[in-house]
Amino acid sequence: MRLLLLEDDTILGDGLAEFLRVEGHVVDWCRRLLDAQAHQGEPYDVLLVDWQLPDGSGLDWIRSLRRKGVSTPIVMMTARDLLDDRIKGLDNGADDYLVKPFAPEELVARLRALQRRTVGAANARVHIGEVEVDLMAKAVYLQGDRVDVTQREWRVLEALLQRAGRVVSKNDLEALMLGWGGELASNSLEVHISRLRRKLGTDVIETVRGMGYRVTT
Amino acid sequence: MTDVPSIRKGLSRVVIQVSLAWSLAVFGVVWFAVHHKLDEVLDGTLQESAEILYGVLKSNGECLPIGSGGSLPAPPHHERMVWQLVSGDQRVVWRSHSAPAQPLAAVHRERWSADSPEWHVYGIPFDDKGTMLYVAQPHGERRKAQLEAAVLTACGALLVGLTCAVWLRRRAGKELGPLMDLSEQVAHYHPLEPGSSPPLATREELRPVRDAIVHLGDRLAQNITSERAFSANAAHALRTPLAGLGAQLAMLQRESPADVQPRIQRAREASDRLSRVVTALLSLFRSGGEISPKHIALAAFVQDLPLPGLAISVAGDAEVEVDPDLLAAALLNLLDNSVRYGATQVQVSFRREVATVVIRLVDNGPGVDEAARKRIGAALATQHYEQDMGLGLMLADRVARAHGGQLVLVPVELGFGVELSLGLR
């Protein structure tokens, strides 16, 4: 998943970002609210937002995003542990609320839970015709047989699954794969899509001419 | 709480004393006045009677047997006043029915004679031959009249005094009512709650008390607000670095070779324990003794407590109204103690008593000897935690006391046993 991490504490931000990357996520880390606001138009799968930031309130930002109709799942990570705070956080648009200190493994588990909710699966397995995708194990099966996919191929598939039924533009798909500063060769995305079709079947990923790609579960 | 003097009782005592003193004073004054007035009235009556009698006797002297030495005939009756006509040679020439045959006065004396121990006598010269008309009342009769007057006066004064005492006592109780109302309002006054209004002073004398209470409440509210703000800042200042430490250690564990994994795992466990202690301390500090109770089932609650490396077996269940954050902090610290002292298993059971629910934890660690158990138990009972115990027991006891219970160490055959009681709401 492509994640925006908004955390001002260097040690925590650095540790979390690295941990999440090792877990296979694409992480863009901002230490200031202003930086996060500058990238809020970009496609993200989940926003990880601290409440108290040097230049503003993460909660206010979440509220403004929801008012604008942004439906991206948001996890609030904060030191504020009062019941009132937790209620306020969830009522103002956060999908999950994690009180510091927490184990990074717990955050990863919560991200998986959010992902399941997003793709509408009660468990970690999603079906696309004869293809079965295990979101937790990051594994893909065709007619029950395990199919090996590369990390980038997995990211493409996961990004499309996150938005199942919707058309994802080429630019968004590239951003979801790479995050900030990532670069692909001009036809790299098409190469990954082509390989996935070869491995999983041509029907799995649909091309919507002039608009992008779509997966239907 | 030791007995303190009661304003109501004090006022009642004073009212009764004042009423009795007032009754006595009224009795004295009235008795003095009545005594003199009664004497005047009786003397006047005697004098008037003598003068009327004089006129009657003079007017009808020829028709009456004056000089016979006899008495005026009359039906049997009790006479409160007698009369005599005494000749110049001290002979009773005529008298009323009950008058003595001897002269009422030993020597002739006009007006009042005081020489008779039995009679109060008034004399009027009757003729120019030295005859005297004496009219007299028995002293006993006069004293009886005076006594009756005194008794009536005393009864009246006492009755009025007692009536006043009862009325004043009730009145004093009624006047203390606003003080009781103020106490009631103060008991329900919470300066930090937006809807809580300060107490009202319905009497001028209570206004300074009310103002002092409101001022005190404001100062306390300000202190608590400052402490909460400090607590929130402290929470942020402590929790975020702890989260950072946890994240860095987690990352380090991922990147490190297998031979250093055990050491990193221990570092992560220490970091987790530090997190739990800090969380518990922040919860306790922020609660300030106040709890936010919720209804919970204890068995599920205990089983959900995250503490790796310790097998927790739960027997039975109980439901109770507790502050879950504080109870979790207390139990985590107790369980953490068990881990630190080498226990690998803890048995948790519950017992409902009359006014409490008791959570019993017994681990399979080395435990403490009898002397240490008694010493720690005494420190817990007196809340002198300073030297005899660690943070875990102290914190658990504080949490139990905030719920109307306490922590006690219990003797067990093997391991270490504690019972944490929670008051039922």
XYZ file of C-alpha atoms in Angstrom:
642
model
C 0.000 0.000 0.000
C 1.072 3.576 -0.481
C 1.015 5.332 2.870
C 1.392 8.945 3.884
C 3.006 9.096 7.298
C 2.565 12.444 9.068
C 4.733 12.304 12.196
C 6.956 15.084 13.510
C 9.101 12.931 15.812
C 12.237 11.973 13.886
C 13.017 8.773 15.730
C 9.476 7.444 15.555
C 8.894 8.640 11.984
C 12.127 7.159 10.731
C 11.600 3.855 12.524
C 8.017 3.489 11.395
C 8.718 4.486 7.815
C 11.499 1.946 7.541
C 9.468 -0.765 9.240
C 6.529 -0.193 6.921
C 8.798 -0.199 3.867
C 10.293 -3.507 4.948
C 6.731 -4.773 5.263
C 6.286 -3.966 1.574
C 4.532 -0.636 1.727
C 5.390 2.543 -0.131
C 5.795 5.226 2.515
C 5.949 9.014 2.097
C 6.951 10.571 5.398
C 6.110 14.212 6.266
C 7.173 15.941 9.438
C 5.038 19.033 8.935
C 1.357 19.445 8.287
C 2.153 21.883 5.505
C 4.133 19.206 3.632
C 1.283 16.739 3.969
C -1.230 19.302 2.736
C 0.954 19.915 -0.306
C 0.564 16.245 -1.286
C -3.023 15.686 -0.300
C -4.183 15.427 -3.925
C -1.963 12.404 -4.554
C -3.350 8.886 -4.394
C -2.746 7.122 -1.070
C -4.154 3.935 0.319
C -3.970 5.017 3.955
C -2.998 8.214 5.788
C -1.174 7.796 9.105
C -1.664 11.052 10.998
C -0.322 12.342 14.317
C -2.629 14.692 16.261
C -0.203 17.228 17.658
C 2.115 18.652 15.002
C 4.467 21.632 15.148
C 2.444 23.635 12.633
C -1.115 22.560 13.370
C -3.551 19.916 14.391
C -3.696 16.597 12.581
C -7.302 16.238 13.709
C -8.275 19.525 12.046
C -6.651 18.343 8.844
C -8.561 15.058 8.945
C -11.786 16.999 9.487
C -11.075 19.241 6.509
C -10.246 16.234 4.298
C -13.531 14.563 5.183
C -15.411 17.797 4.496
C -13.841 17.853 1.040
C -15.096 14.329 0.449
C -11.740 12.544 0.711
C -12.557 8.949 1.671
C -9.006 7.587 2.011
C -8.742 5.480 5.179
C -7.008 7.346 8.000
C -5.257 5.972 11.076
C -4.670 8.474 13.843
C -1.509 7.837 15.861
C -1.289 9.958 18.960
C -0.180 10.184 22.575
C -3.636 11.398 23.539
C -5.269 8.417 25.176
C -8.314 9.880 26.925
C -11.626 8.316 26.043
C -12.897 11.722 24.930
C -9.910 12.118 22.612
C -10.428 8.684 21.078
C -14.092 9.448 20.484
C -13.256 12.855 19.034
C -10.659 11.354 16.709
C -12.991 8.664 15.382
C -15.998 10.990 15.152
C -14.022 13.503 13.112
C -13.046 11.119 10.380
C -10.329 8.752 11.583
C -11.006 5.108 10.687
C -8.723 3.833 13.412
C -7.074 5.297 16.500
C -3.748 4.071 17.805
C -2.373 5.332 21.111
C 1.392 5.736 21.453
C 3.444 3.840 22.381
C 2.440 0.962 20.128
C 4.278 -1.896 18.518
C 4.892 -1.349 14.770
C 3.585 -4.882 14.233
C 0.218 -3.733 15.613
C 0.119 -0.852 13.157
C 0.846 -3.246 10.300
C -1.957 -5.555 11.484
C -4.355 -2.631 11.648
C -3.365 -1.622 8.108
C -4.178 -5.121 6.924
C -7.562 -4.881 8.670
C -8.222 -1.557 6.955
C -7.217 -3.055 3.625
C -9.631 -5.938 4.106
C -12.399 -3.504 4.902
C -11.538 -1.418 1.850
C -11.686 -4.334 -0.563
C -14.788 -5.641 1.186
C -13.333 -8.957 2.268
C -14.130 -10.537 5.605
C -10.795 -12.336 5.545
C -7.516 -11.660 3.810
C -8.395 -13.530 0.602
C -9.868 -11.820 -2.458
C -11.015 -13.554 -5.654
C -10.756 -12.234 -9.230
C -12.268 -14.981 -11.316
C -9.923 -17.940 -11.017
C -7.287 -15.833 -9.314
C -7.089 -15.749 -5.527
C -5.080 -13.029 -3.740
C -3.997 -13.428 -0.103
C -3.476 -9.877 1.097
C -1.904 -10.940 4.379
C 0.577 -13.411 2.938
C 1.102 -11.264 -0.151
C 0.555 -14.383 -2.220
C -1.296 -14.950 -5.532
C -2.920 -18.236 -6.652
C -4.268 -19.242 -10.044
C -6.683 -22.162 -9.907
C -5.206 -22.980 -6.493
C -1.573 -22.955 -7.624
C 0.818 -20.414 -6.195
C 2.048 -17.883 -8.767
C 5.264 -15.992 -8.136
C 4.998 -12.215 -8.583
C 7.690 -9.593 -8.113
C 7.377 -6.824 -5.556
C 6.430 -4.247 -8.176
C 3.923 -6.582 -9.791
C 2.437 -7.140 -6.345
C 2.163 -3.402 -5.774
C 0.325 -2.919 -9.063
C -2.081 -5.727 -8.256
C -2.605 -4.550 -4.681
C -3.215 -0.939 -5.762
C -5.826 -2.066 -8.287
C -7.451 -4.379 -5.742
C -7.650 -1.501 -3.250
C -9.697 0.325 -5.872
C -11.531 -2.691 -7.240
C -14.268 -1.724 -9.674
C -12.778 1.721 -10.244
C -10.506 2.888 -13.051
C -7.017 3.791 -11.855
C -5.037 6.154 -14.061
C -1.516 5.311 -15.170
C -0.101 8.251 -13.211
C -1.893 7.248 -10.032
C -0.800 3.679 -10.416
C 2.797 4.755 -10.814
C 2.537 7.007 -7.768
C 1.015 4.207 -5.734
C 3.860 1.918 -6.771
C 6.707 4.280 -6.136
C 5.838 7.122 -3.822
C 7.754 10.394 -3.970
C 10.815 10.602 -6.080
C 10.405 7.140 -7.575
C 11.004 6.840 -11.255
C 10.006 4.238 -13.731
C 11.140 3.779 -17.266
C 8.546 5.192 -19.644
C 6.922 1.821 -20.386
C 7.633 0.100 -17.079
C 4.036 0.081 -15.854
C 2.839 -1.492 -19.090
C 5.565 -4.128 -18.711
C 4.370 -5.021 -15.167
C 0.723 -5.149 -16.308
C 1.681 -7.325 -19.233
C 3.620 -9.730 -17.010
C 0.741 -9.958 -14.559
C -1.658 -10.766 -17.420
C 0.714 -13.412 -18.671
C 0.919 -15.018 -15.228
C -2.714 -14.644 -14.148
C -4.699 -14.425 -17.380
C -5.661 -11.573 -19.655
C -9.042 -10.980 -18.003
C -7.653 -10.108 -14.579
C -6.667 -6.531 -15.397
C -8.903 -4.617 -17.768
C -7.551 -1.706 -19.842
C -9.939 1.243 -20.112
C -8.712 3.048 -23.178
C -7.444 6.578 -22.555
C -8.238 6.325 -18.823
C -6.269 3.578 -17.098
C -6.719 0.105 -15.662
C -9.388 -1.685 -13.646
C -9.795 -4.881 -11.634
C -13.229 -6.293 -10.892
C -13.606 -8.745 -7.991
C -14.207 11.396 62.866
C -14.056 12.629 66.462
C -17.146 14.188 68.043
C -17.350 17.936 67.670
C -19.784 20.273 69.408
C -23.160 20.594 67.727
C -24.457 24.094 66.970
C -28.026 22.824 67.152
C -27.493 21.168 70.540
C -25.565 24.174 71.813
C -28.341 26.517 70.754
C -30.968 24.241 72.314
C -29.047 24.176 75.578
C -28.696 27.947 75.621
C -32.359 28.437 74.723
C -33.492 26.165 77.565
C -31.130 27.809 80.044
C -32.222 31.301 79.001
C -35.880 30.303 79.122
C -35.515 28.871 82.634
C -33.588 31.933 83.823
C -36.191 34.135 82.211
C -38.972 32.152 83.908
C -37.251 32.516 87.288
C -36.728 36.249 86.791
C -40.329 36.738 85.681
C -41.487 34.672 88.609
C -39.406 36.756 91.044
C -40.597 40.075 89.687
C -44.216 39.020 89.420
C -44.112 37.381 92.814
C -42.653 40.552 94.386
C -45.335 42.674 92.758
C -48.175 40.291 93.568
C -47.029 39.843 97.156
C -47.135 43.581 97.830
C -50.304 44.142 95.884
C -52.011 41.255 97.613
C -51.096 42.658 101.016
C -52.467 46.022 99.957
C -55.656 44.476 98.626
C -56.177 42.345 101.731
C -55.405 45.250 104.046
C -57.706 47.495 102.072
C -60.459 44.876 102.196
C -60.019 44.531 105.966
C -60.061 48.289 106.440
C -63.112 48.773 104.208
C -64.900 45.915 105.981
C -64.157 47.528 109.350
C -65.499 50.867 108.189
C -68.684 49.314 106.733
C -69.173 47.286 109.884
C -68.646 50.389 111.963
C -71.375 52.169 110.024
C -73.776 49.222 110.250
C -73.225 48.817 113.987
C -73.540 52.515 114.678
C -76.712 52.850 112.636
C -78.435 49.880 114.233
C -76.808 49.950 117.663
C -80.089 50.203 119.534
C -81.542 47.131 117.851
C -78.488 44.920 118.399
C -77.585 43.129 121.609
C -74.268 44.892 121.967
C -72.799 44.317 125.410
C -74.177 40.836 125.762
C -70.765 39.299 125.219
C -72.350 36.931 122.725
C -71.756 36.465 119.041
C -73.688 37.254 115.947
C -75.706 34.221 114.981
C -74.743 32.612 111.643
C -75.062 29.266 109.850
C -72.042 26.965 110.101
C -69.382 28.245 107.748
C -65.700 28.981 107.503
C -64.994 32.620 108.218
C -62.060 34.258 106.534
C -62.623 37.489 108.444
C -63.765 38.036 112.063
C -64.683 41.082 114.125
C -65.033 42.067 117.774
C -66.311 44.947 119.810
C -64.010 45.264 122.827
C -64.893 47.524 125.695
C -62.448 49.868 127.308
C -61.777 47.308 130.027
C -60.704 44.726 127.494
C -63.926 42.744 127.487
C -65.387 41.395 124.292
C -68.883 42.816 124.236
C -69.949 41.404 120.913
C -68.270 39.462 118.086
C -68.775 37.646 114.876
C -69.575 33.957 114.775
C -65.975 32.626 114.630
C -64.231 35.441 116.454
C -62.420 34.407 119.648
C -63.937 35.308 123.047
C -60.624 37.025 123.954
C -59.708 40.396 122.471
C -57.899 40.181 119.153
C -55.438 42.869 120.259
C -53.769 42.682 123.649
C -53.924 46.431 124.054
C -56.212 48.890 122.406
C -54.626 50.307 119.338
C -56.183 52.249 116.554
C -55.552 51.022 113.018
C -53.114 48.104 112.676
C -52.009 45.867 115.520
C -49.155 43.462 114.887
C -48.865 41.874 118.305
C -51.079 38.845 117.608
C -49.239 35.821 116.253
C -52.520 34.492 114.824
C -54.405 37.545 113.602
C -53.856 40.509 111.376
C -55.964 43.133 113.149
C -57.409 46.522 112.235
C -59.012 48.603 114.951
C -61.409 51.573 114.897
C -62.537 53.417 118.007
C -66.274 52.628 118.307
C -67.476 55.089 120.949
C -66.229 57.598 123.439
C -66.197 54.954 126.210
C -63.054 53.337 124.849
C -64.835 50.586 122.944
C -62.857 49.399 119.919
C -64.097 47.650 116.822
C -61.557 45.097 115.645
C -61.694 43.394 112.289
C -59.133 40.663 111.669
C -57.996 38.052 109.260
C -56.020 34.937 110.235
C -52.321 35.144 109.231
C -52.652 31.606 107.870
C -55.430 32.687 105.540
C -53.318 35.506 104.186
C -50.324 33.206 103.755
C -52.506 30.703 101.943
C -53.681 33.386 99.558
C -50.110 34.501 99.016
C -48.965 30.921 98.404
C -51.706 30.319 95.882
C -50.716 33.501 94.088
C -47.054 32.438 94.143
C -47.813 28.963 92.797
C -50.000 30.345 90.037
C -47.344 32.905 89.119
C -44.604 30.272 89.105
C -46.676 27.865 86.986
C -47.539 30.633 84.564
C -43.951 31.801 84.256
C -42.699 28.238 83.815
C -45.341 27.471 81.214
C -44.525 30.610 79.255
C -40.791 29.866 79.619
C -41.147 26.303 78.381
C -43.374 27.369 75.515
C -40.769 29.943 74.545
C -38.007 27.340 74.850
C -39.813 24.923 72.555
C -40.600 27.657 70.067
C -37.075 29.073 70.153
C -35.603 25.605 69.747
C -37.713 24.992 66.670
C -36.882 28.402 65.389
C -33.158 27.821 65.908
C -33.464 24.540 63.994
C -35.242 26.357 61.195
C -32.593 29.067 61.114
C -29.931 26.367 60.766
C -31.755 25.008 57.710
C -29.895 27.265 55.222
C -26.620 25.982 56.661
C -27.730 22.414 55.983
C -28.838 23.457 52.476
C -25.434 25.017 51.887
C -23.715 21.812 53.041
C -25.892 19.815 50.651
C -25.055 22.102 47.742
C -21.343 22.049 48.556
C -21.458 18.236 48.591
C -22.764 18.271 45.008
C -20.612 21.155 43.790
C -17.983 20.131 41.251
C -16.027 23.176 40.021
C -14.759 21.278 36.978
C -18.161 20.212 35.695
C -19.710 22.804 33.382
C -23.259 22.197 34.635
C -22.350 22.350 38.308
C -23.478 25.645 39.819
C -21.760 27.084 42.898
C -23.649 26.911 46.202
C -26.068 29.706 47.090
C -25.900 31.698 50.325
C -29.463 32.312 51.439
C -28.401 34.132 54.606
C -26.094 37.071 54.976
C -23.950 35.241 57.539
C -23.395 32.354 55.113
C -22.121 34.560 52.312
C -18.482 34.562 53.515
C -18.597 30.770 53.870
C -20.046 30.391 50.387
C -17.493 32.827 48.924
C -14.652 30.952 50.624
C -15.921 27.612 49.258
C -16.302 28.966 45.726
C -12.849 30.523 45.929
C -11.391 27.243 47.147
C -13.226 25.366 44.374
C -11.867 27.768 41.771
C -8.327 27.324 43.035
C -8.682 23.546 43.069
C -10.192 23.553 39.578
C -7.327 25.724 38.357
C -4.774 23.377 39.909
C -6.452 20.314 38.430
C -6.676 21.972 35.014
C -2.970 22.817 35.198
C -2.149 19.289 36.294
C -4.222 17.846 33.478
C -2.494 20.087 30.994
C 0.832 19.009 32.446
C -0.307 15.399 32.285
C -1.291 15.766 28.627
C 2.074 17.348 27.831
C 3.891 14.729 29.877
C 1.938 12.029 28.048
C 3.033 13.421 24.704
C 6.608 13.926 25.865
C 6.870 10.375 27.170
C 4.693 8.339 24.849
C 6.119 9.536 21.545
C 9.789 8.736 22.361
C 8.672 5.373 23.689
C 6.855 4.698 20.437
C 9.988 5.806 18.571
C 12.134 3.482 20.662
C 9.741 0.620 19.942
C 9.743 1.330 16.208
C 13.528 1.576 16.009
C 13.962 -1.645 17.965
C 11.409 -3.401 15.761
C 13.323 -2.231 12.712
C 16.622 -3.251 14.259
C 15.200 -6.704 14.926
C 14.230 -7.034 11.288
C 17.647 -6.011 10.018
C 19.855 -7.863 12.501
C 21.459 -11.284 12.136
C 20.142 -14.220 14.111
C 22.896 -14.205 16.745
C 21.857 -10.814 18.147
C 18.105 -11.471 17.948
C 17.746 -12.655 21.591
C 19.440 -9.517 22.857
C 17.244 -7.276 20.705
C 14.182 -9.221 21.823
C 15.104 -8.510 25.462
C 15.560 -4.857 24.614
C 12.080 -4.837 23.041
C 10.592 -6.508 26.117
C 12.222 -3.905 28.348
C 10.866 -1.172 26.094
C 7.384 -2.721 26.266
C 7.569 -2.911 30.047
C 8.670 0.683 30.253
C 5.715 1.596 28.056
C 3.316 -0.236 30.354
C 4.712 1.397 33.480
C 4.603 4.858 31.934
C 1.064 4.274 30.705
C -0.019 3.111 34.149
C 1.642 6.035 35.894
C 0.096 8.520 33.504
C -3.334 6.958 34.000
C -3.019 7.086 37.769
C -1.596 10.582 37.815
C -4.241 11.902 35.491
C -7.097 10.254 37.350
C -6.169 12.152 40.528
C -8.146 9.555 42.497
C -11.197 10.021 40.306
C -12.334 7.051 38.324
C -14.430 6.633 35.180
C -16.252 3.396 35.911
C -17.524 1.053 33.242
C -19.214 -2.297 33.506
C -16.795 -5.097 32.630
C -16.560 -8.874 32.828
C -13.321 -9.575 34.656
C -12.388 -12.932 33.109
C -12.381 -11.607 29.532
C -10.726 -8.416 30.724
C -7.826 -10.292 32.342
C -7.393 -12.617 29.362
C -7.084 -9.608 27.043
C -4.192 -8.105 28.991
C -1.132 -8.157 26.752
C 1.818 -9.674 28.604
C 4.067 -11.954 26.565
C 5.984 -14.643 28.389
C 3.378 -15.297 31.072
C 0.701 -17.982 30.954
C -2.444 -16.654 32.608
C -5.119 -19.143 33.627
C -8.441 -17.666 34.674
C -10.946 -19.472 36.878
C -14.525 -18.219 37.211
C -15.780 -14.756 36.381
C -17.305 -11.680 37.982
C -18.794 -8.480 36.677
C -17.957 -5.175 38.226
C -18.046 -1.398 37.655
C -14.428 -0.236 37.397
C -12.207 2.194 35.563
C -10.814 -0.190 32.928
C -7.684 1.866 32.227
C -6.707 2.003 35.874
C -7.521 -1.649 36.527
C -5.509 -2.675 33.453
C -2.602 -0.583 34.720
C -2.813 -2.193 38.163
C -3.090 -5.765 36.877
C -0.372 -5.266 34.270
C 1.967 -4.039 36.948
C 1.160 -7.004 39.188
C 1.672 -9.423 36.292
C 4.822 -7.581 35.281
C 6.096 -8.080 38.829
C 5.520 -11.804 38.479
C 7.519 -11.900 35.241
C 10.343 -9.887 36.744
C 10.613 -12.292 39.666
C 10.775 -15.294 37.388
C 7.181 -16.544 37.336
C 5.920 -18.183 34.154
C 2.326 -18.833 35.182
C -0.305 -16.869 37.041
C -3.629 -18.211 38.244
C -6.343 -15.577 38.424
C -9.623 -16.169 40.223
C -12.498 -13.992 41.391
C -14.581 -13.924 44.539
C -17.628 -11.820 45.326
C -17.949 -10.655 48.916
C -20.565 -8.483 50.621
C -19.354 -5.127 49.346
C -16.421 -6.042 47.114
C -15.213 -8.191 44.279
C -11.822 -9.730 44.987
C -9.332 -10.575 42.235
C -6.810 -13.135 43.412
C -3.516 -13.598 41.576
C -1.130 -16.400 42.498
C 2.050 -16.947 40.468
C 4.586 -19.767 40.409
C 7.545 -17.520 41.194
C 9.789 -17.687 44.251
C 7.388 -15.593 46.383
C 8.454 -13.857 49.596
C 9.132 -15.172 53.076
C 6.673 -14.695 55.917
C 8.552 -11.757 57.464
C 8.690 -9.873 54.156
C 5.035 -10.638 53.489
C 4.050 -9.179 56.856
C 6.253 -6.130 56.379
C 4.873 -5.403 52.912
C 1.344 -6.114 54.120
C 1.742 -3.583 56.946
C 3.147 -0.995 54.527
C 0.177 -1.541 52.208
C -2.312 -1.308 55.074
C -0.860 1.990 56.290
C -0.051 3.265 52.781
C 3.571 3.884 53.754
C 4.923 2.554 50.499
C 8.263 4.323 50.447
C 10.704 1.617 51.483
C 9.009 -1.727 51.486
C 7.774 -2.249 47.950
C 8.174 -1.457 44.295
C 6.040 0.611 42.016
C 3.802 -2.266 40.929
C 2.317 -3.054 44.345
C 1.992 0.613 45.251
C 0.215 1.422 42.014
C -2.125 -1.576 42.324
C -2.994 -0.571 45.893
C -3.685 3.014 44.818
C -5.986 1.779 42.062
C -7.783 -0.578 44.458
C -8.245 2.229 46.992
C -9.584 4.546 44.296
C -12.270 1.869 43.804
C -13.017 1.539 47.513
C -10.895 -1.587 48.016
C -7.289 -2.391 48.735
C -4.424 -4.711 47.887
C -3.402 -7.394 50.352
C -0.711 -10.044 50.211
C -2.048 -13.513 50.917
C -0.131 -16.543 52.176
C 0.144 -19.240 49.516
C 1.914 -22.586 49.552
C 3.939 -21.862 46.443
C 4.725 -18.599 44.716
C 3.447 -15.109 45.383
C -0.204 -14.291 46.037
C -2.099 -11.030 46.164
C -5.751 -10.121 46.412
C -6.993 -6.898 44.896
C -10.441 -5.905 46.111
C -12.755 -3.501 44.299
C -15.765 -1.905 45.961
C -19.151 -2.689 44.441
C -21.084 0.305 43.106
